[in-house]
Amino acid sequence: MRVAVLALQGAFIEHEQKLSQLKVQLFEIRQRRDLDKPFDGLIIPGGESTVQGKLLHELGLFEPLKKRIEDGLPVYGTCAGLILLAKKIENDERVHLATMDITAVRNAYGRQLGSFHTEAEFKGIGLIPMTFIRAPYMKEVSEEVDVLARVNGHIVAARQKNQLVTAFHPELNDDLSVHQYFVDMIRETSGRE
Amino acid sequence: MENNRFELNKNLAQMLKGGVIMDVTTPEQAKIAEAAGACAVMALERIPADIRAAGGVSRMSDPKMIKGIQNAVSIPVMAKCRIGHFAEAQILQAIEIDYIDESEVLSPADDKYHIDKTKFDVPFVCGAKDLGEALRRINEGASMIRTKGEPGTGDVVQAVRHMRLMQSEIRRIGSLAEDELFDTAKQLQVPYELVLYVHEHKKLPVVNFAAGGVATPADAALMMQLGAEGVFVGSGIFKSGNPEKRAAAIVKAVTNYNDAKLLAELSEDLGEAMVGINEQEIELLMAERGK
């Protein structure tokens, strides 16, 4: 199994460290030719969605990645990654890959003073640490989407078939369970160890 | 569960990595910067090149002007306060700024003490010329570090000097025996725990950006290859011939800093770079402020 990490901007190294701890092979995608290498899953990290969304287009990555996700490539988006995958963004007319039936609210908790850390139940895993940094949440999801976690009533983790999103950053905490959950998703889809 | 502001504030800096933070003076410039791919903007009344030209005492910007920029963009907004001026910092916290830059670009308000940044909920970034300065600022509560460089000059030589010095001191501490770290802590005037962290992790405990004199995609790539985790661009963008194009090119250069072919394409037809002044031609070395 090999996982690609979108390394245009943001906290991609933290995801790479998690994958390494799980003994999963990985490589970075920074431009079009990086897509020539085979991969079984994709992580879109936290960072600024406006920056990553723009670079996806300008570096020729947008169409090929969108198509692969629509064709069933397992993908995991954290924070900005969630925004990039959302079909609708409530407080922004720009949408990006728009492959997942969710409505996201950008900077839903306000500015940096609204950032926080908590613990909450994640469906199928249990109680896990969750760090929210200028985070979004999901306001609405379609019937196709399985809600995996809520904090204060807001949806903060969800899955739609091959797509997993969290508004929080498991890559910033010691817990490996969400990355393990994604690796298991890839295993189900690709059959690769 | 308790919210550890220092951790959360370090975390925000992690989200800015691999990005470009741009100086802007108006909401219009902020929008241009956001559209060009800035991961954050620094709101200030005058860019460093103009502060340098104007001379006199330079202070925190008008909160109304900063709010105008906060309302214009969705990316994080930073603002500068004077070194040691904790009241300016309190005001910036009151308007919910995302990051405060306790900056040598403004006139220092205190020639001995920096702000006790542990007393604040909002994060601080501070400049540093070497590892000792960086760790002293972190000990005071800074959750992000940048090189000082020499702001407003378009001359990258000081940013290079500071980044090289910091990286070489990190490498040296990484190679020391553990019982030698106590003496290093004494020399750097910082707590042993911070030196131990550098020894064990071979990096600073917080994110480290390059700043000062970055004016071209090649400058940005140079700083990234020297170990910067992202880049501040001050006067280099809005003092150049074609700000939109130059800003977008620098953003792409930071993502693909190791690809010389792409950097060559990005460097084409950017119009005039900021004229700049050489280090030897200036009378005021801002990097010497606050140690």
Short mmCIF file of C-alpha atoms in Angstrom, two decimals:
data_model
loop_
_atom_site.label_atom_id
_atom_site.label_comp_id
_atom_site.label_asym_id
_atom_site.label_seq_id
_atom_site.Cartn_x
_atom_site.Cartn_y
_atom_site.Cartn_z
CA MET A 1 0.00 0.00 0.00
CA ARG A 2 1.23 3.47 -0.84
CA VAL A 3 -0.39 6.74 0.24
CA ALA A 4 0.14 10.10 -1.45
CA VAL A 5 0.15 13.24 0.69
CA LEU A 6 -0.80 16.51 -1.00
CA ALA A 7 2.19 18.73 -0.11
CA LEU A 8 1.27 22.09 -1.64
CA GLN A 9 0.95 24.00 1.65
CA GLY A 10 0.12 23.32 5.27
CA ALA A 11 0.76 20.60 7.85
CA PHE A 12 1.57 17.72 5.50
CA ILE A 13 4.74 16.57 7.34
CA GLU A 14 2.65 15.79 10.43
CA HIS A 15 0.48 13.40 8.37
CA GLU A 16 3.59 11.81 6.90
CA GLN A 17 4.90 11.14 10.40
CA LYS A 18 1.63 9.40 11.32
CA LEU A 19 1.78 7.21 8.21
CA SER A 20 5.40 6.34 8.96
CA GLN A 21 4.42 5.32 12.50
CA LEU A 22 1.84 3.01 10.95
CA LYS A 23 4.59 1.63 8.66
CA VAL A 24 2.74 2.83 5.55
CA GLN A 25 4.75 3.87 2.48
CA LEU A 26 4.12 7.41 1.34
CA PHE A 27 5.22 10.13 -1.04
CA GLU A 28 4.44 13.81 -1.61
CA ILE A 29 2.45 15.34 -4.45
CA ARG A 30 3.74 18.80 -5.34
CA GLN A 31 3.14 18.89 -9.10
CA ARG A 32 1.61 17.05 -12.02
CA ARG A 33 4.44 14.60 -12.68
CA ASP A 34 4.13 13.26 -9.12
CA LEU A 35 0.82 11.70 -10.21
CA ASP A 36 2.70 9.27 -12.48
CA LYS A 37 3.62 7.19 -9.45
CA PRO A 38 0.99 4.65 -8.36
CA PHE A 39 -0.88 5.28 -5.09
CA ASP A 40 -3.82 3.72 -3.24
CA GLY A 41 -4.95 6.64 -1.09
CA LEU A 42 -4.61 10.40 -0.76
CA ILE A 43 -4.37 12.73 2.24
CA ILE A 44 -5.28 16.41 1.89
CA PRO A 45 -3.79 18.18 4.93
CA GLY A 46 -4.75 21.20 6.99
CA GLY A 47 -3.51 24.58 5.86
CA GLU A 48 -5.28 27.30 3.95
CA SER A 49 -7.91 25.99 1.54
CA THR A 50 -7.64 29.13 -0.63
CA VAL A 51 -3.93 28.47 -1.16
CA GLN A 52 -4.21 24.75 -1.77
CA GLY A 53 -7.25 25.19 -4.02
CA LYS A 54 -5.43 27.72 -6.17
CA LEU A 55 -2.25 25.63 -6.43
CA LEU A 56 -4.28 22.51 -7.37
CA HIS A 57 -5.39 24.38 -10.49
CA GLU A 58 -2.15 26.13 -11.33
CA LEU A 59 0.00 23.03 -10.98
CA GLY A 60 -2.32 20.94 -13.16
CA LEU A 61 -3.47 18.65 -10.35
CA PHE A 62 -7.13 19.61 -10.08
CA GLU A 63 -8.78 17.60 -12.91
CA PRO A 64 -6.77 14.37 -12.50
CA LEU A 65 -7.22 14.26 -8.71
CA LYS A 66 -10.95 15.08 -8.91
CA LYS A 67 -11.43 12.28 -11.44
CA ARG A 68 -9.53 9.75 -9.32
CA ILE A 69 -11.58 10.60 -6.24
CA GLU A 70 -14.82 10.31 -8.25
CA ASP A 71 -13.57 6.94 -9.52
CA GLY A 72 -13.21 5.70 -5.94
CA LEU A 73 -9.71 6.64 -4.74
CA PRO A 74 -9.76 6.65 -0.92
CA VAL A 75 -9.16 10.21 0.27
CA TYR A 76 -8.86 11.76 3.73
CA GLY A 77 -9.19 15.53 4.20
CA THR A 78 -8.45 17.35 7.47
CA CYS A 79 -9.67 20.92 8.07
CA ALA A 80 -8.70 22.68 4.81
CA GLY A 81 -8.93 19.22 3.18
CA LEU A 82 -12.57 19.02 4.29
CA ILE A 83 -13.23 22.41 2.66
CA LEU A 84 -11.56 21.25 -0.57
CA LEU A 85 -13.78 18.14 -0.76
CA ALA A 86 -17.07 19.86 0.16
CA LYS A 87 -19.70 20.30 -2.57
CA LYS A 88 -21.00 23.40 -0.81
CA ILE A 89 -19.36 26.02 1.40
CA GLU A 90 -21.89 28.08 3.24
CA ASN A 91 -19.92 31.30 3.63
CA ASP A 92 -17.89 31.18 0.42
CA GLU A 93 -18.98 31.03 -3.22
CA ARG A 94 -15.73 29.26 -4.19
CA VAL A 95 -15.84 25.48 -4.14
CA HIS A 96 -12.87 23.27 -4.99
CA LEU A 97 -12.82 19.52 -5.70
CA ALA A 98 -16.48 19.35 -4.66
CA THR A 99 -16.70 15.56 -4.54
CA MET A 100 -18.42 15.05 -1.18
CA ASP A 101 -22.08 15.73 -0.35
CA ILE A 102 -21.44 18.00 2.61
CA THR A 103 -22.02 21.68 3.34
CA ALA A 104 -19.04 23.15 5.17
CA VAL A 105 -18.85 26.34 7.18
CA ARG A 106 -15.40 27.95 6.93
CA ASN A 107 -13.74 29.35 10.08
CA ALA A 108 -16.90 28.23 11.86
CA TYR A 109 -15.47 28.88 15.32
CA GLY A 110 -14.12 32.34 14.45
CA ARG A 111 -10.55 33.53 14.53
CA GLN A 112 -7.57 31.99 16.36
CA LEU A 113 -9.03 32.86 19.79
CA GLY A 114 -11.81 30.38 18.93
CA SER A 115 -9.38 27.49 18.39
CA PHE A 116 -9.72 24.73 21.00
CA HIS A 117 -8.86 21.21 22.08
CA THR A 118 -11.37 18.63 23.33
CA GLU A 119 -12.16 14.94 23.47
CA ALA A 120 -15.18 13.36 21.82
CA GLU A 121 -16.62 10.06 20.57
CA PHE A 122 -15.65 8.94 17.08
CA LYS A 123 -17.99 6.26 15.70
CA GLY A 124 -16.22 2.91 15.59
CA ILE A 125 -13.16 4.15 17.51
CA GLY A 126 -14.31 5.66 20.82
CA LEU A 127 -13.16 8.71 22.74
CA ILE A 128 -10.29 10.52 20.97
CA PRO A 129 -8.46 13.86 21.31
CA MET A 130 -9.53 16.52 18.81
CA THR A 131 -7.69 19.76 18.08
CA PHE A 132 -9.58 22.46 16.16
CA ILE A 133 -7.51 25.29 14.60
CA ARG A 134 -9.58 28.04 12.95
CA ALA A 135 -11.64 25.03 12.03
CA PRO A 136 -14.71 24.45 9.89
CA TYR A 137 -17.62 22.18 10.70
CA MET A 138 -20.30 20.55 8.56
CA LYS A 139 -23.74 22.08 8.61
CA GLU A 140 -25.52 19.59 6.42
CA VAL A 141 -24.70 16.22 4.95
CA SER A 142 -26.69 14.14 2.45
CA GLU A 143 -28.16 10.71 3.21
CA GLU A 144 -25.15 9.16 1.49
CA VAL A 145 -22.90 10.50 4.23
CA ASP A 146 -22.21 8.71 7.51
CA VAL A 147 -21.71 11.10 10.44
CA LEU A 148 -18.76 9.86 12.56
CA ALA A 149 -18.38 12.55 15.22
CA ARG A 150 -20.11 15.59 16.65
CA VAL A 151 -18.86 18.28 19.02
CA ASN A 152 -21.42 20.60 20.63
CA GLY A 153 -23.99 19.32 18.16
CA HIS A 154 -21.91 20.18 15.08
CA ILE A 155 -20.72 17.50 12.67
CA VAL A 156 -16.91 17.34 12.79
CA ALA A 157 -16.17 13.97 11.13
CA ALA A 158 -17.92 12.13 8.32
CA ARG A 159 -17.52 9.47 5.64
CA GLN A 160 -19.06 9.01 2.23
CA LYS A 161 -17.88 5.71 0.71
CA ASN A 162 -14.23 6.39 -0.26
CA GLN A 163 -14.09 9.86 1.31
CA LEU A 164 -13.25 10.65 4.94
CA VAL A 165 -13.14 14.14 6.43
CA THR A 166 -12.42 15.58 9.88
CA ALA A 167 -12.69 19.24 10.89
CA PHE A 168 -10.07 18.55 13.59
CA HIS A 169 -6.40 17.57 13.28
CA PRO A 170 -5.53 14.06 14.49
CA GLU A 171 -2.06 14.61 13.01
CA LEU A 172 -1.36 17.11 15.82
CA ASN A 173 -2.02 14.65 18.66
CA ASP A 174 -0.35 11.41 19.72
CA ASP A 175 -3.40 9.32 18.86
CA LEU A 176 -3.06 7.17 15.72
CA SER A 177 -6.60 5.81 15.54
CA VAL A 178 -8.04 8.08 12.81
CA HIS A 179 -5.08 7.43 10.52
CA GLN A 180 -5.47 3.71 11.25
CA TYR A 181 -9.17 4.06 10.31
CA PHE A 182 -8.17 5.60 6.97
CA VAL A 183 -5.52 2.93 6.32
CA ASP A 184 -8.23 0.30 6.95
CA MET A 185 -10.49 2.12 4.44
CA ILE A 186 -7.73 1.88 1.82
CA ARG A 187 -7.22 -1.80 2.60
CA GLU A 188 -10.96 -2.49 2.09
CA THR A 189 -10.94 -0.67 -1.24
CA SER A 190 -7.65 -1.71 -2.77
CA GLY A 191 -7.12 -5.07 -1.10
CA ARG A 192 -3.48 -4.02 -0.64
CA GLU A 193 -1.57 -4.51 2.59
CA MET B 1 -10.39 19.42 28.95
CA GLU B 2 -8.13 22.41 29.45
CA ASN B 3 -7.18 24.47 26.45
CA ASN B 4 -3.45 24.91 26.24
CA ARG B 5 -3.18 28.17 24.31
CA PHE B 6 0.55 27.74 23.63
CA GLU B 7 -0.08 24.36 21.95
CA LEU B 8 -3.04 25.72 19.94
CA ASN B 9 -0.97 28.72 18.90
CA LYS B 10 1.97 26.56 17.82
CA ASN B 11 -0.56 24.48 15.89
CA LEU B 12 -1.78 27.49 13.91
CA ALA B 13 1.81 28.17 12.82
CA GLN B 14 2.02 24.54 11.66
CA MET B 15 -0.95 25.19 9.36
CA LEU B 16 0.90 28.15 7.79
CA LYS B 17 3.92 26.05 6.83
CA GLY B 18 4.86 25.83 3.19
CA GLY B 19 3.13 29.16 2.69
CA VAL B 20 3.84 32.83 2.08
CA ILE B 21 2.77 35.58 4.49
CA MET B 22 2.49 38.93 2.75
CA ASP B 23 2.63 42.52 4.05
CA VAL B 24 -0.44 44.54 3.05
CA THR B 25 -1.49 48.11 3.83
CA THR B 26 -5.07 48.21 2.48
CA PRO B 27 -8.07 45.84 2.11
CA GLU B 28 -7.49 45.94 -1.67
CA GLN B 29 -3.91 44.75 -1.28
CA ALA B 30 -5.10 42.08 1.17
CA LYS B 31 -7.52 40.76 -1.46
CA ILE B 32 -4.78 40.71 -4.07
CA ALA B 33 -2.52 38.81 -1.66
CA GLU B 34 -5.25 36.27 -0.82
CA ALA B 35 -6.08 35.75 -4.49
CA ALA B 36 -2.39 35.27 -5.26
CA GLY B 37 -2.19 32.46 -2.68
CA ALA B 38 -0.96 34.10 0.55
CA CYS B 39 -1.53 31.80 3.56
CA ALA B 40 -1.85 34.87 5.82
CA VAL B 41 -1.42 38.62 5.61
CA MET B 42 0.43 41.09 7.83
CA ALA B 43 -1.66 44.25 8.18
CA LEU B 44 0.40 47.41 8.59
CA GLU B 45 0.07 51.08 7.72
CA ARG B 46 3.37 51.31 5.95
CA ILE B 47 5.48 48.53 4.51
CA PRO B 48 9.02 48.32 5.92
CA ALA B 49 10.62 50.03 2.89
CA ASP B 50 8.44 53.10 3.51
CA ILE B 51 8.99 52.97 7.28
CA ARG B 52 12.69 53.07 6.51
CA ALA B 53 12.27 55.96 4.07
CA ALA B 54 10.01 57.97 6.39
CA GLY B 55 12.21 57.61 9.47
CA GLY B 56 10.91 58.73 12.87
CA VAL B 57 9.05 56.60 15.42
CA SER B 58 7.08 53.76 13.93
CA ARG B 59 4.14 52.32 15.94
CA MET B 60 1.32 49.78 15.87
CA SER B 61 -1.16 50.38 13.03
CA ASP B 62 -4.60 51.94 13.48
CA PRO B 63 -6.99 49.19 14.69
CA LYS B 64 -9.61 50.44 12.24
CA MET B 65 -7.27 49.82 9.34
CA ILE B 66 -6.49 46.33 10.67
CA LYS B 67 -10.21 45.56 11.06
CA GLY B 68 -10.78 46.64 7.47
CA ILE B 69 -8.29 43.99 6.39
CA GLN B 70 -9.81 41.36 8.71
CA ASN B 71 -13.16 41.96 7.03
CA ALA B 72 -11.69 41.79 3.53
CA VAL B 73 -10.12 38.29 3.67
CA SER B 74 -10.80 34.83 5.11
CA ILE B 75 -7.15 33.89 5.74
CA PRO B 76 -5.41 34.66 9.07
CA VAL B 77 -4.51 38.31 9.69
CA MET B 78 -1.37 39.27 11.62
CA ALA B 79 -0.29 42.69 12.88
CA LYS B 80 2.85 44.17 14.40
CA CYS B 81 3.42 45.71 17.81
CA ARG B 82 6.60 47.32 19.10
CA ILE B 83 9.12 45.24 21.03
CA GLY B 84 8.15 45.34 24.70
CA HIS B 85 4.92 47.27 24.09
CA PHE B 86 2.47 44.97 25.87
CA ALA B 87 -0.32 47.56 25.75
CA GLU B 88 -0.22 47.58 21.95
CA ALA B 89 -0.33 43.78 22.12
CA GLN B 90 -3.38 43.93 24.43
CA ILE B 91 -5.13 46.15 21.90
CA LEU B 92 -4.34 43.75 19.05
CA GLN B 93 -5.66 40.86 21.16
CA ALA B 94 -8.83 42.84 21.84
CA ILE B 95 -9.58 43.05 18.12
CA GLU B 96 -8.99 39.28 17.85
CA ILE B 97 -5.90 39.38 15.69
CA ASP B 98 -4.78 35.89 14.61
CA TYR B 99 -1.06 36.47 15.24
CA ILE B 100 0.96 39.34 16.76
CA ASP B 101 4.42 40.07 15.37
CA GLU B 102 6.52 41.65 18.14
CA SER B 103 8.65 43.30 15.54
CA GLU B 104 11.98 45.06 15.26
CA VAL B 105 10.58 46.79 12.15
CA LEU B 106 8.74 49.18 14.47
CA SER B 107 10.60 51.39 16.95
CA PRO B 108 11.27 49.39 20.14
CA ALA B 109 9.25 50.55 23.16
CA ASP B 110 11.48 48.81 25.69
CA ASP B 111 15.23 48.43 25.30
CA LYS B 112 15.51 45.71 27.92
CA TYR B 113 12.40 43.57 28.17
CA HIS B 114 10.36 41.83 25.51
CA ILE B 115 6.64 41.25 26.09
CA ASP B 116 5.75 38.40 28.46
CA LYS B 117 3.87 36.54 25.78
CA THR B 118 2.76 33.76 28.13
CA LYS B 119 0.18 36.25 29.50
CA PHE B 120 -1.68 36.37 26.17
CA ASP B 121 -4.19 34.05 24.52
CA VAL B 122 -3.34 35.12 20.97
CA PRO B 123 -0.12 33.83 19.42
CA PHE B 124 3.11 35.75 18.87
CA VAL B 125 5.78 35.48 16.20
CA CYS B 126 9.18 37.02 16.94
CA GLY B 127 12.32 37.65 14.93
CA ALA B 128 15.67 36.03 15.75
CA LYS B 129 19.20 36.32 14.38
CA ASP B 130 20.52 33.16 15.99
CA LEU B 131 19.46 30.18 18.08
CA GLY B 132 19.89 31.95 21.41
CA GLU B 133 17.52 34.76 20.44
CA ALA B 134 15.02 32.25 19.05
CA LEU B 135 14.97 30.16 22.24
CA ARG B 136 14.76 33.26 24.47
CA ARG B 137 11.70 34.42 22.53
CA ILE B 138 10.14 30.94 22.76
CA ASN B 139 10.79 30.92 26.49
CA GLU B 140 8.89 34.23 26.70
CA GLY B 141 5.96 32.55 24.94
CA ALA B 142 6.51 33.07 21.19
CA SER B 143 4.83 30.23 19.29
CA MET B 144 6.51 30.96 15.96
CA ILE B 145 9.94 32.31 14.97
CA ARG B 146 11.16 34.10 11.86
CA THR B 147 14.59 35.33 10.85
CA LYS B 148 15.01 39.04 11.33
CA GLY B 149 16.65 39.64 8.00
CA GLU B 150 16.92 43.30 7.18
CA PRO B 151 13.38 44.50 6.50
CA GLY B 152 12.51 46.89 3.72
CA THR B 153 15.78 46.48 1.84
CA GLY B 154 15.07 43.82 -0.77
CA ASP B 155 18.49 42.47 0.24
CA VAL B 156 18.31 38.84 1.36
CA VAL B 157 21.83 38.66 2.80
CA GLN B 158 20.82 39.03 6.43
CA ALA B 159 17.97 36.53 6.28
CA VAL B 160 20.46 34.07 4.79
CA ARG B 161 23.01 34.83 7.51
CA HIS B 162 20.43 34.38 10.30
CA MET B 163 18.97 31.18 8.87
CA ARG B 164 22.40 29.63 8.27
CA LEU B 165 23.56 30.55 11.75
CA MET B 166 20.44 29.13 13.35
CA GLN B 167 20.62 25.89 11.38
CA SER B 168 24.32 25.41 12.07
CA GLU B 169 23.81 25.98 15.81
CA ILE B 170 20.95 23.46 15.75
CA ARG B 171 23.24 20.93 14.05
CA ARG B 172 25.98 21.61 16.57
CA ILE B 173 23.66 21.10 19.56
CA GLY B 174 22.34 17.94 17.94
CA SER B 175 25.85 16.54 17.96
CA LEU B 176 26.72 17.39 21.58
CA ALA B 177 26.83 14.87 24.40
CA GLU B 178 23.89 15.26 26.79
CA ASP B 179 26.08 16.41 29.68
CA GLU B 180 27.39 19.25 27.50
CA LEU B 181 23.92 20.73 27.10
CA PHE B 182 23.93 22.40 30.52
CA ASP B 183 26.81 24.63 29.50
CA THR B 184 25.13 25.43 26.17
CA ALA B 185 21.99 26.47 28.06
CA LYS B 186 24.14 28.80 30.16
CA GLN B 187 25.81 30.32 27.10
CA LEU B 188 22.54 30.85 25.24
CA GLN B 189 20.83 32.17 28.42
CA VAL B 190 17.90 29.81 27.99
CA PRO B 191 16.38 26.97 30.03
CA TYR B 192 17.99 23.54 29.74
CA GLU B 193 14.69 21.98 28.58
CA LEU B 194 14.65 24.07 25.40
CA VAL B 195 18.24 23.10 24.59
CA LEU B 196 17.39 19.45 25.26
CA TYR B 197 14.45 19.72 22.83
CA VAL B 198 16.74 21.04 20.09
CA HIS B 199 19.28 18.31 20.86
CA GLU B 200 16.67 15.55 20.60
CA HIS B 201 14.59 16.84 17.67
CA LYS B 202 17.27 18.69 15.65
CA LYS B 203 14.86 21.57 15.16
CA LEU B 204 13.25 24.46 17.00
CA PRO B 205 10.24 23.59 19.18
CA VAL B 206 8.12 25.95 17.03
CA VAL B 207 7.75 26.69 13.32
CA ASN B 208 10.56 28.78 11.79
CA PHE B 209 9.93 31.09 8.80
CA ALA B 210 12.29 33.27 6.77
CA ALA B 211 11.75 37.03 6.70
CA GLY B 212 13.56 40.14 5.56
CA GLY B 213 14.63 41.07 2.05
CA VAL B 214 12.85 38.28 0.12
CA ALA B 215 12.00 39.82 -3.27
CA THR B 216 12.02 37.07 -5.91
CA PRO B 217 10.92 33.43 -6.37
CA ALA B 218 14.62 32.53 -6.27
CA ASP B 219 15.03 34.29 -2.90
CA ALA B 220 12.09 32.31 -1.53
CA ALA B 221 13.49 29.03 -2.87
CA LEU B 222 16.89 29.85 -1.39
CA MET B 223 15.41 30.37 2.07
CA MET B 224 13.34 27.16 1.84
CA GLN B 225 16.40 25.15 0.80
CA LEU B 226 18.28 26.63 3.75
CA GLY B 227 15.63 25.19 6.08
CA ALA B 228 12.87 27.79 6.36
CA GLU B 229 9.39 26.28 6.81
CA GLY B 230 7.71 29.17 4.99
CA VAL B 231 8.39 32.77 3.98
CA PHE B 232 7.31 36.28 4.94
CA VAL B 233 7.43 38.74 2.05
CA GLY B 234 7.21 42.36 3.10
CA SER B 235 8.05 45.17 0.77
CA GLY B 236 9.07 42.79 -2.04
CA ILE B 237 5.58 42.42 -3.48
CA PHE B 238 3.81 45.76 -3.40
CA LYS B 239 7.02 47.67 -4.15
CA SER B 240 7.46 45.73 -7.40
CA GLY B 241 6.17 46.35 -10.92
CA ASN B 242 3.55 43.57 -11.03
CA PRO B 243 2.47 42.59 -7.49
CA GLU B 244 -0.16 39.98 -8.51
CA LYS B 245 2.18 38.04 -10.73
CA ARG B 246 5.19 38.28 -8.42
CA ALA B 247 3.13 37.20 -5.40
CA ALA B 248 1.70 34.17 -7.21
CA ALA B 249 5.15 33.20 -8.46
CA ILE B 250 6.66 33.36 -4.97
CA VAL B 251 3.80 31.18 -3.62
CA LYS B 252 4.54 28.50 -6.23
CA ALA B 253 8.28 28.79 -5.64
CA VAL B 254 7.77 27.98 -1.95
CA THR B 255 5.82 24.80 -2.81
CA ASN B 256 8.30 23.60 -5.44
CA TYR B 257 11.48 25.11 -4.05
CA ASN B 258 13.61 22.18 -5.21
CA ASP B 259 12.54 22.21 -8.87
CA ALA B 260 14.93 24.54 -10.71
CA LYS B 261 13.13 24.13 -14.05
CA LEU B 262 9.85 25.27 -12.59
CA LEU B 263 11.61 28.09 -10.72
CA ALA B 264 13.04 29.25 -14.04
CA GLU B 265 9.54 29.44 -15.54
CA LEU B 266 8.23 31.24 -12.46
CA SER B 267 11.03 33.80 -12.63
CA GLU B 268 10.17 34.89 -16.20
CA ASP B 269 8.54 38.22 -16.98
CA LEU B 270 7.81 39.32 -13.44
CA GLY B 271 8.40 42.97 -14.25
CA GLU B 272 10.63 45.12 -12.15
CA ALA B 273 11.68 43.82 -8.73
CA MET B 274 11.82 46.29 -5.87
CA VAL B 275 14.91 48.42 -6.30
CA GLY B 276 16.27 47.64 -2.88
CA ILE B 277 19.19 48.96 -0.90
CA ASN B 278 22.32 47.05 0.01
CA GLU B 279 23.04 46.29 3.63
CA GLN B 280 26.15 48.54 3.55
CA GLU B 281 24.15 51.51 2.24
CA ILE B 282 21.76 51.78 5.16
CA GLU B 283 22.26 53.60 8.41
CA LEU B 284 19.69 51.83 10.58
CA LEU B 285 20.10 48.08 11.12
CA MET B 286 16.68 47.00 12.39
CA ALA B 287 17.96 43.47 13.04
CA GLU B 288 20.05 44.85 15.90
CA ARG B 289 16.88 45.81 17.78
CA GLY B 290 15.88 43.47 20.64
CA LYS B 291 18.22 40.58 21.53
#
